[in-house]
mmCIF file with all atom_site columns, C-alpha atoms and ligand atoms in Angstrom:
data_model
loop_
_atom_site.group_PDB
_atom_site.id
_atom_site.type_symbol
_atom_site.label_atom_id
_atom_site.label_alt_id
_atom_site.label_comp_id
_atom_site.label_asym_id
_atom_site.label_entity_id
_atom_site.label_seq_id
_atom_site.pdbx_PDB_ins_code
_atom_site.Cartn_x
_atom_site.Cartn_y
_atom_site.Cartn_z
_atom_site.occupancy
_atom_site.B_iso_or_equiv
_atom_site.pdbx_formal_charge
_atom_site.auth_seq_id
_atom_site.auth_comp_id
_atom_site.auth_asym_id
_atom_site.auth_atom_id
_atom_site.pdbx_PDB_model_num
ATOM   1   C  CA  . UNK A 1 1   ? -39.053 -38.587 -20.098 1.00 0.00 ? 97  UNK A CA  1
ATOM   2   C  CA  . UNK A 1 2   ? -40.194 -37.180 -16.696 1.00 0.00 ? 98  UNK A CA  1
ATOM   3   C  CA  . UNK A 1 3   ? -40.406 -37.867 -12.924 1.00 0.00 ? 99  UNK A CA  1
ATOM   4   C  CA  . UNK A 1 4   ? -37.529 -39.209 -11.491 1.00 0.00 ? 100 UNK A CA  1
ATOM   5   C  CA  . UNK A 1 5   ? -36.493 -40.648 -14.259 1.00 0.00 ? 101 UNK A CA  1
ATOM   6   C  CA  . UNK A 1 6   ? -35.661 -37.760 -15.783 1.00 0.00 ? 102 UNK A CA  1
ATOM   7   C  CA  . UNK A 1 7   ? -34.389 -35.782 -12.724 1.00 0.00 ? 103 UNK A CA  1
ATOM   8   C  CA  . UNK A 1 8   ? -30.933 -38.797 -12.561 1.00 0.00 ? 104 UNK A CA  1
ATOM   9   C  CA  . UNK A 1 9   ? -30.626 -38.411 -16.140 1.00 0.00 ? 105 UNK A CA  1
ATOM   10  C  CA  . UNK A 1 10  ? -30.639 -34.155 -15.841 1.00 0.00 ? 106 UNK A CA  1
ATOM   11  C  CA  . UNK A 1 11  ? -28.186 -34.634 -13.414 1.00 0.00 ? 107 UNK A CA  1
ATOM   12  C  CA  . UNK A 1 12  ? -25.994 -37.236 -15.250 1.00 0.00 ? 108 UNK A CA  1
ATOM   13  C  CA  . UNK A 1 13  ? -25.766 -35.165 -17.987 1.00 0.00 ? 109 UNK A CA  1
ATOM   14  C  CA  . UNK A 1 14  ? -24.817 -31.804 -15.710 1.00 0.00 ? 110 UNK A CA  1
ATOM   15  C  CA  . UNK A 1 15  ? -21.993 -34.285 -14.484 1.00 0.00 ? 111 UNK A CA  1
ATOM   16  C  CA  . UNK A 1 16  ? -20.742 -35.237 -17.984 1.00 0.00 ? 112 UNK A CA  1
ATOM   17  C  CA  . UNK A 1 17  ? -20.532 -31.760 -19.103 1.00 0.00 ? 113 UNK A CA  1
ATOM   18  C  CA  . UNK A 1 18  ? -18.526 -30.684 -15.750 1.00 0.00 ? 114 UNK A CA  1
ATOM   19  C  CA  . UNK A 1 19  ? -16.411 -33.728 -16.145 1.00 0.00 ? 115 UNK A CA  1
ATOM   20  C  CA  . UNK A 1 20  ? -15.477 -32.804 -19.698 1.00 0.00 ? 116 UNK A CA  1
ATOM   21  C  CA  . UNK A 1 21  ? -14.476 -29.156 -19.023 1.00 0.00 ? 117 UNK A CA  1
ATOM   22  C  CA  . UNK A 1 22  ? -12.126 -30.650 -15.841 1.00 0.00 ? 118 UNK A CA  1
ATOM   23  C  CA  . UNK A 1 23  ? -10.996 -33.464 -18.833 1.00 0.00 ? 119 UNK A CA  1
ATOM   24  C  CA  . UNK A 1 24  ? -9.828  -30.913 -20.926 1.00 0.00 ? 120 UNK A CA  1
ATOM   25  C  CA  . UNK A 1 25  ? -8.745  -28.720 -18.069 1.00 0.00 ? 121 UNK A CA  1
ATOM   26  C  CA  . UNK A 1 26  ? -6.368  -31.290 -17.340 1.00 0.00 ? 122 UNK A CA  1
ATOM   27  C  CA  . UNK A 1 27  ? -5.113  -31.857 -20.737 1.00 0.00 ? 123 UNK A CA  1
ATOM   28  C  CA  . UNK A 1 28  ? -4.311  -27.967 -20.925 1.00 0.00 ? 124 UNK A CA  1
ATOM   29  C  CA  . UNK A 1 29  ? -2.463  -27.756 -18.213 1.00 0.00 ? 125 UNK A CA  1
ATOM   30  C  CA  . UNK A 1 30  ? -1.078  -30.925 -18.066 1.00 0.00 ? 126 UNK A CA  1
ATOM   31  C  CA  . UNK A 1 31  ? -1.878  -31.813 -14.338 1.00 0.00 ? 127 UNK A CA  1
ATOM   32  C  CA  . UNK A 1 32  ? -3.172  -34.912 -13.534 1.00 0.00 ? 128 UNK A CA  1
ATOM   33  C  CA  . UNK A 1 33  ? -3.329  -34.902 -10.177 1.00 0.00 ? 129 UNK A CA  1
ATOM   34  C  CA  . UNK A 1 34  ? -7.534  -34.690 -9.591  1.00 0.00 ? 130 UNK A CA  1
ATOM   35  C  CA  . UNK A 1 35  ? -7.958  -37.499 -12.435 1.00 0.00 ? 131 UNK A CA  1
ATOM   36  C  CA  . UNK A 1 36  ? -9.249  -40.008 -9.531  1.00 0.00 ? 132 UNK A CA  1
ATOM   37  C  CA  . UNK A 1 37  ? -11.922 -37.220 -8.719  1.00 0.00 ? 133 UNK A CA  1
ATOM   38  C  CA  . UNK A 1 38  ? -12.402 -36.393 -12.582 1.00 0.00 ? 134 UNK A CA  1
ATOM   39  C  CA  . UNK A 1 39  ? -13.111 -40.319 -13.223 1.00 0.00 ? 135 UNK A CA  1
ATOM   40  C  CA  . UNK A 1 40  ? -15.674 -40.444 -10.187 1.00 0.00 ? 136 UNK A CA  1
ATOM   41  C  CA  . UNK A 1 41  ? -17.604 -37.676 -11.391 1.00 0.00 ? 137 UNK A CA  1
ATOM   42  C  CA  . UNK A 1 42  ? -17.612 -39.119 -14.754 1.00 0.00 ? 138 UNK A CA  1
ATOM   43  C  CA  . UNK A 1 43  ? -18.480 -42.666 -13.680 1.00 0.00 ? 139 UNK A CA  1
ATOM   44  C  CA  . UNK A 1 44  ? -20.306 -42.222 -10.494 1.00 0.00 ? 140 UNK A CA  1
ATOM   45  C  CA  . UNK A 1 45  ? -22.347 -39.104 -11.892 1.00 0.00 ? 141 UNK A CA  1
ATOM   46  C  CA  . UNK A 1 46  ? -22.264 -39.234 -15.454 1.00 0.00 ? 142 UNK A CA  1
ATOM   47  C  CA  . UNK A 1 47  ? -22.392 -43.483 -15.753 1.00 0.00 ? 143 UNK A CA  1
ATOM   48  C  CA  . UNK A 1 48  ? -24.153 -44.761 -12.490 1.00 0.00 ? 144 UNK A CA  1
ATOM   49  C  CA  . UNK A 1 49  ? -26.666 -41.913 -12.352 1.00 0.00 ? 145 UNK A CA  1
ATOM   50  C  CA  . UNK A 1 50  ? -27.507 -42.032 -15.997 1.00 0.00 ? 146 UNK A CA  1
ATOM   51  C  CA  . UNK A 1 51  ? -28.108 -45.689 -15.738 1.00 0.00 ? 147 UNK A CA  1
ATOM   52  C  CA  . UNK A 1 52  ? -30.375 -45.490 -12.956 1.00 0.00 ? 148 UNK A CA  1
ATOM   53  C  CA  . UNK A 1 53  ? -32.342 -42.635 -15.030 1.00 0.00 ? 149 UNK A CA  1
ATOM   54  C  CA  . UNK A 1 54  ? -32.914 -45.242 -17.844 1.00 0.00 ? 150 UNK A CA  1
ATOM   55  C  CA  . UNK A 1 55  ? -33.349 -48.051 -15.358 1.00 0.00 ? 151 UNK A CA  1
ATOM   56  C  CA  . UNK A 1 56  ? -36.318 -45.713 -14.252 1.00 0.00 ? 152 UNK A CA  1
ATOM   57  C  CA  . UNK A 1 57  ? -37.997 -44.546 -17.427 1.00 0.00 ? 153 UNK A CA  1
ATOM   58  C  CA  . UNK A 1 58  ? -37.975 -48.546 -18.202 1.00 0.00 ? 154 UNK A CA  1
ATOM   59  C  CA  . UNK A 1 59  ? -39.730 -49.655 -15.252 1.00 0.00 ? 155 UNK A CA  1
ATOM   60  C  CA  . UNK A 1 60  ? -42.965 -47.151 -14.323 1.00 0.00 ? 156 UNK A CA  1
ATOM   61  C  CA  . UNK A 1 61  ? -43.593 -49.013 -11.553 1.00 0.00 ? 157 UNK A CA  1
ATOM   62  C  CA  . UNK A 1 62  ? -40.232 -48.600 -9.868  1.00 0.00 ? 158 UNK A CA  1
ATOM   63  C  CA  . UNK A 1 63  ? -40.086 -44.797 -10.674 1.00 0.00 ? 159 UNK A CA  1
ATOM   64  C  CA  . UNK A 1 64  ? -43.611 -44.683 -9.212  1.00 0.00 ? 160 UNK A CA  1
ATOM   65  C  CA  . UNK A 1 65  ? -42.363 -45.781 -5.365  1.00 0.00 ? 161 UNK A CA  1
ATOM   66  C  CA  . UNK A 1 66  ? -41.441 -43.241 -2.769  1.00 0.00 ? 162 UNK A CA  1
ATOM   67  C  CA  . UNK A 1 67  ? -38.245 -45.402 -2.990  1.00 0.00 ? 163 UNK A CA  1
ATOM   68  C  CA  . UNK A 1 68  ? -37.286 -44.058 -6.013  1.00 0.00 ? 164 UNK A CA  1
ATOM   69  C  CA  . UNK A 1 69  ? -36.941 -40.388 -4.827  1.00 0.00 ? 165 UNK A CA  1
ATOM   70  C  CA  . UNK A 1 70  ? -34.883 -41.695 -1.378  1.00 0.00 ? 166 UNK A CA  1
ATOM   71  C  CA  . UNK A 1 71  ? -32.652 -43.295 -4.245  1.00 0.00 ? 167 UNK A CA  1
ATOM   72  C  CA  . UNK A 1 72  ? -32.170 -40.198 -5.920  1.00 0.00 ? 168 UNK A CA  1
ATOM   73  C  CA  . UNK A 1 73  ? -31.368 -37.848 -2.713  1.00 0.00 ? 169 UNK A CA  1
ATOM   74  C  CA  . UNK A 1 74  ? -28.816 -40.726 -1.571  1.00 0.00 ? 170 UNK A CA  1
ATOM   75  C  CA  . UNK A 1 75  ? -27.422 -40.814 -4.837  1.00 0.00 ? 171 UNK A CA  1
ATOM   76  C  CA  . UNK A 1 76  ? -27.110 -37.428 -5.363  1.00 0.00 ? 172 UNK A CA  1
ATOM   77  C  CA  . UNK A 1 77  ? -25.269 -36.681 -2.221  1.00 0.00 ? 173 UNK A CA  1
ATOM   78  C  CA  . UNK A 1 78  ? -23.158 -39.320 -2.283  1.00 0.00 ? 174 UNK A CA  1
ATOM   79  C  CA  . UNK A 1 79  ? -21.641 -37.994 -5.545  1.00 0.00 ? 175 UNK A CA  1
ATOM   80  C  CA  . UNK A 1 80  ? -21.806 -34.495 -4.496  1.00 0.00 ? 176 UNK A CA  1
ATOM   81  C  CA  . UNK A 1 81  ? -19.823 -35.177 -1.464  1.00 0.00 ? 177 UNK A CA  1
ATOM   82  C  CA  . UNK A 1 82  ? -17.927 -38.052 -3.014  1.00 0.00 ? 178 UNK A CA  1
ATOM   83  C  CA  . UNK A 1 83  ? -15.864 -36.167 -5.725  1.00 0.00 ? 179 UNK A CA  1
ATOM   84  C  CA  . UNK A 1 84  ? -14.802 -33.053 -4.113  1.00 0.00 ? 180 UNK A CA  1
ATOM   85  C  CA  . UNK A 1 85  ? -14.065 -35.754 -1.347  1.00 0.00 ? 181 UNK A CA  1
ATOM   86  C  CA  . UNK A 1 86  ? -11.234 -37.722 -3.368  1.00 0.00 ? 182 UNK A CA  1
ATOM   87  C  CA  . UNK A 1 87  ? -10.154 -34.268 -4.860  1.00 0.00 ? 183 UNK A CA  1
ATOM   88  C  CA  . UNK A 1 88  ? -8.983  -33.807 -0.920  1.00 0.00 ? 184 UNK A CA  1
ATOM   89  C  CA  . UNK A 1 89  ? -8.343  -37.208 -0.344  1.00 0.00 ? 185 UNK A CA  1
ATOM   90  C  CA  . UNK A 1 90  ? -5.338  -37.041 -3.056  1.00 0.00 ? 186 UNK A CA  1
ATOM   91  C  CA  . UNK A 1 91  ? -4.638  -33.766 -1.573  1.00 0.00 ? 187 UNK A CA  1
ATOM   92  C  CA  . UNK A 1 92  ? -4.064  -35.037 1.584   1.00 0.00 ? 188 UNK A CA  1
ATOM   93  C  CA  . UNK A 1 93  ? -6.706  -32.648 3.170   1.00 0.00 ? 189 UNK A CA  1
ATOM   94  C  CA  . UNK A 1 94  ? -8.781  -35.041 4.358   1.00 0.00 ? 190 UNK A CA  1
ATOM   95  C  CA  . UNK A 1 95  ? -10.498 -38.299 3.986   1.00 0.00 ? 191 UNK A CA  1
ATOM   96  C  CA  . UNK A 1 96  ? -14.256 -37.462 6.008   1.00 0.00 ? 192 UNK A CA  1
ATOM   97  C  CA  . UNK A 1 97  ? -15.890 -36.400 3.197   1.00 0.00 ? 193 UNK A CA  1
ATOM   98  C  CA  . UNK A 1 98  ? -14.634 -38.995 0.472   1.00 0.00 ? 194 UNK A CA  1
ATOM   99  C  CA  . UNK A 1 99  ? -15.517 -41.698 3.062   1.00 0.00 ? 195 UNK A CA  1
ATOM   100 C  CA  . UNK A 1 100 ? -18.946 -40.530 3.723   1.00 0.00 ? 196 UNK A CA  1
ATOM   101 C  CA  . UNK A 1 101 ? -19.676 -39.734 0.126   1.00 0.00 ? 197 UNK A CA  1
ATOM   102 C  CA  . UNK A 1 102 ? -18.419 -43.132 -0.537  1.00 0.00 ? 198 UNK A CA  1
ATOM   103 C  CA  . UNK A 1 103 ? -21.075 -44.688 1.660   1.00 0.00 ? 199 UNK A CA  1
ATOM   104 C  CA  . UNK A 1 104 ? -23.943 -42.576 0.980   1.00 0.00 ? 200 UNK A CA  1
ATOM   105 C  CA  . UNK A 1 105 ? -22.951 -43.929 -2.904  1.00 0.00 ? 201 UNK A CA  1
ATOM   106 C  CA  . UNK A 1 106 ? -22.965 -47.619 -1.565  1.00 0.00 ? 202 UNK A CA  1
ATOM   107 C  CA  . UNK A 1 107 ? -26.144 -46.999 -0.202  1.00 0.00 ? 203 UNK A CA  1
ATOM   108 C  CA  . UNK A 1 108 ? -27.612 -45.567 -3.272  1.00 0.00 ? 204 UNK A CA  1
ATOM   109 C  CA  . UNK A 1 109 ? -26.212 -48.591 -5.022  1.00 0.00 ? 205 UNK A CA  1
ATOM   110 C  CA  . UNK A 1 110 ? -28.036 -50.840 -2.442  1.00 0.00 ? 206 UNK A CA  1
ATOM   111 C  CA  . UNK A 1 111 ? -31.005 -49.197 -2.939  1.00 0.00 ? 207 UNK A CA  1
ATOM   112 C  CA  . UNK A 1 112 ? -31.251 -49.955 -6.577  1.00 0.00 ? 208 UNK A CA  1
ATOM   113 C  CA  . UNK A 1 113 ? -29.948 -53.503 -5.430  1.00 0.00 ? 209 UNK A CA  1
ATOM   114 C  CA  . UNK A 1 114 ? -33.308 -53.827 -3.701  1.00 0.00 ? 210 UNK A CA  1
ATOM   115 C  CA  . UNK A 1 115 ? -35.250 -52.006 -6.449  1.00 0.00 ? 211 UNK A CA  1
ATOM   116 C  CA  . UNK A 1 116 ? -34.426 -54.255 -8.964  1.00 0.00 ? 212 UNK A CA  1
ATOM   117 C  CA  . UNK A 1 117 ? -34.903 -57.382 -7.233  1.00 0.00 ? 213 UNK A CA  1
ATOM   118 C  CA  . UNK A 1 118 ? -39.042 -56.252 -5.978  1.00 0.00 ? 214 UNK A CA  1
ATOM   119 C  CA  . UNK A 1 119 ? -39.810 -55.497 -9.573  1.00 0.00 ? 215 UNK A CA  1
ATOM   120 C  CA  . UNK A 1 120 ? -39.090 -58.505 -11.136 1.00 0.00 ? 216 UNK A CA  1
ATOM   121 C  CA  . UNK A 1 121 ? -42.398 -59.272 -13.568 1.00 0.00 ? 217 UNK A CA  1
ATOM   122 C  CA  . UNK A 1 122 ? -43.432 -61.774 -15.654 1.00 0.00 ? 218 UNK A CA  1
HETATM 123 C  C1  . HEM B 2 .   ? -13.842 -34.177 -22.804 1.00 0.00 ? 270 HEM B C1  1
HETATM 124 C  C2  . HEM B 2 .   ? -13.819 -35.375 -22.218 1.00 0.00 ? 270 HEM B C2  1
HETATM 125 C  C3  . HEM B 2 .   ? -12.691 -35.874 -21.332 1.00 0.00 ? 270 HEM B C3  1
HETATM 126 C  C4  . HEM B 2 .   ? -11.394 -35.436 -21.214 1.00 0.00 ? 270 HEM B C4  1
HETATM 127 C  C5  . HEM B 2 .   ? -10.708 -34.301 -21.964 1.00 0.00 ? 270 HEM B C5  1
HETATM 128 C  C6  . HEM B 2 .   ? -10.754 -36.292 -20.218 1.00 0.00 ? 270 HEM B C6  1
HETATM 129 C  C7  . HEM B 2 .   ? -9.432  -36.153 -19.791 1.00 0.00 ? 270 HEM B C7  1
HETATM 130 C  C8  . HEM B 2 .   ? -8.804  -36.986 -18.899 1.00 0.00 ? 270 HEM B C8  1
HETATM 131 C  C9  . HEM B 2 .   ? -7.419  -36.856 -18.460 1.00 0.00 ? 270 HEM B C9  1
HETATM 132 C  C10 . HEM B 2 .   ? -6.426  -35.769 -18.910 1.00 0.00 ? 270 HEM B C10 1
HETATM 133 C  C11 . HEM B 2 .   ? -7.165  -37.863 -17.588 1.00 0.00 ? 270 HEM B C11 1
HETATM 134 C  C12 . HEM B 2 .   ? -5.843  -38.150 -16.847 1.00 0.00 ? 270 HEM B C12 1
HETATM 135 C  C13 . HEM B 2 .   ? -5.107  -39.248 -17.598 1.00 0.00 ? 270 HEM B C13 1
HETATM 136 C  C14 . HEM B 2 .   ? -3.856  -39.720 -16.850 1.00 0.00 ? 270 HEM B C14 1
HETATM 137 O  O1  . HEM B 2 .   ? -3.325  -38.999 -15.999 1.00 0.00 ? 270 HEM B O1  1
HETATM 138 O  O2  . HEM B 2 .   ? -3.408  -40.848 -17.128 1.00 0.00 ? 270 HEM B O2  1
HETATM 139 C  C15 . HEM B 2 .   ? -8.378  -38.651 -17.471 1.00 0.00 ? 270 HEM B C15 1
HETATM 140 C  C16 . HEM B 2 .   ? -8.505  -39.767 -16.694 1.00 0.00 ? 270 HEM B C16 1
HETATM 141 C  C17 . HEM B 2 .   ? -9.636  -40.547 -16.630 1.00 0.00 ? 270 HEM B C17 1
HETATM 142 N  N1  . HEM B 2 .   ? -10.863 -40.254 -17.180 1.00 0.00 ? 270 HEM B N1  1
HETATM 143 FE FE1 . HEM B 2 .   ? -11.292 -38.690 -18.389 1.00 0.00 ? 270 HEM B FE1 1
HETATM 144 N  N2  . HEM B 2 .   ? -11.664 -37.205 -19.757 1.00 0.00 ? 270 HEM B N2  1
HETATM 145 C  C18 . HEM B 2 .   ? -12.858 -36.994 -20.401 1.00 0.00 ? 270 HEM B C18 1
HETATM 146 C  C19 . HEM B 2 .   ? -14.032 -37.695 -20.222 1.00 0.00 ? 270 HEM B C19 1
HETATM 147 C  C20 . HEM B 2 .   ? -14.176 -38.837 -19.444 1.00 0.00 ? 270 HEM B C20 1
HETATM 148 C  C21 . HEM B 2 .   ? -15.387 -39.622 -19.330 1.00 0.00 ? 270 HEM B C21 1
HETATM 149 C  C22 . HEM B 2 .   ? -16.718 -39.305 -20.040 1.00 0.00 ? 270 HEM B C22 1
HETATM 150 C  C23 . HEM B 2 .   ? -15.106 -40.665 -18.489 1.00 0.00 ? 270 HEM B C23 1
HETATM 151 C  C24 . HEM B 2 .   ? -15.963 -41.779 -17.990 1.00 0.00 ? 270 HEM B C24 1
HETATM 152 C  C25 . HEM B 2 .   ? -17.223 -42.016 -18.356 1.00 0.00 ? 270 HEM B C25 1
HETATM 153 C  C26 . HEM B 2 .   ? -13.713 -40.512 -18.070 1.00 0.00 ? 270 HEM B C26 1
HETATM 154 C  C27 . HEM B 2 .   ? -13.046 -41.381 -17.233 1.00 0.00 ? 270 HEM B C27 1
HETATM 155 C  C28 . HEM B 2 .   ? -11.719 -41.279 -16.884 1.00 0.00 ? 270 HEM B C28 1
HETATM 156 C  C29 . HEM B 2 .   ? -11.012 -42.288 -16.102 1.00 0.00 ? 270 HEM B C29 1
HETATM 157 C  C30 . HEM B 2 .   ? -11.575 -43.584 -15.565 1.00 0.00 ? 270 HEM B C30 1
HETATM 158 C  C31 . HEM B 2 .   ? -9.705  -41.810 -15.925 1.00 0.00 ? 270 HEM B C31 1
HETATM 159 C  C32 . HEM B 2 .   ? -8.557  -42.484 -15.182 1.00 0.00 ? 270 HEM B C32 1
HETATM 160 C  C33 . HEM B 2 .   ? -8.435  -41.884 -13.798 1.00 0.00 ? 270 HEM B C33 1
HETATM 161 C  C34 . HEM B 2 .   ? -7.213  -42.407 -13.047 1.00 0.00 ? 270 HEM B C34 1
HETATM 162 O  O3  . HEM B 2 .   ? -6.337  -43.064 -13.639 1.00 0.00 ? 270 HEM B O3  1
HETATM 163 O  O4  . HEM B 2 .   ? -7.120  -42.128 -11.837 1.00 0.00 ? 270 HEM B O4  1
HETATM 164 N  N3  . HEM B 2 .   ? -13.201 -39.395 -18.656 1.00 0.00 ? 270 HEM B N3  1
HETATM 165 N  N4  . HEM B 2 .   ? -9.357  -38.082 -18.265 1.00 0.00 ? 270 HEM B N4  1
#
């Protein structure tokens, strides 16, 4: 795997591994409070991002548009700012960044929206 492709799946699988070690961090101490921000990271980074990787590495001539590398800045912001985000969101420290790292994710999603539907082939 390389190219983009490979860059959403690197950074899926950075995600997982965080998400784990704040999983068992939780279990430890037996604080639940983040698990909102722990699920995000975990489905947003580890599932969504993932996806898109192998979504990628399927179809060359998706990976091969400037499109695809937009996707993955979007993307990756919107997760980065996302889960710290709902960690202060639950907090009640704030709601700017969970609600701009919630649209910058939305966007990333309607991104791949569009990506899938102009590579349709025969
Ligand atoms: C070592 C691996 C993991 C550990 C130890 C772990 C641990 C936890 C803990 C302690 C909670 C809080 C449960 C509660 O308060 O009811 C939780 C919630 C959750 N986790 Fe994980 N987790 C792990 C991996 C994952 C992965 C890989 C995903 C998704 C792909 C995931 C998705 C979720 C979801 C959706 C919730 C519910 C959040 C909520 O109710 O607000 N977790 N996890």
């Amino acid at each position: 795997m390389n190219g983009i492709a490979f860059w959403f799946v690197a950074v899926a699988a950075l995600c997982v591994t965080i998400g784990m070690g704040w999983g068992i961090q939780m279990s430890a101490s037996g604080n639940h409070l983040l698990a909102g921000a722990h699920a995000h990271l975990n489905l947003v980074g580890w599932a969504t991002m993932g996806l898109f990787g192998l979504y990628y590495h399927a179809v060359p001539a998706a990976a091969a548009r400037s499109l695809a590398k937009v996707h993955f800045i979007v993307a990756l912001a919107g997760v980065v700012l996302m889960v710290p985000g709902i960690a202060l969101a639950i907090t009640e420290r704030g709601e700017m960044l969970a609600v701009t790292g919630s649209l910058l994710t939305f966007a990333s999603m309607l991104i791949f929206l569009f990506t899938v539907a102009t590579n349709r082939t025969a």
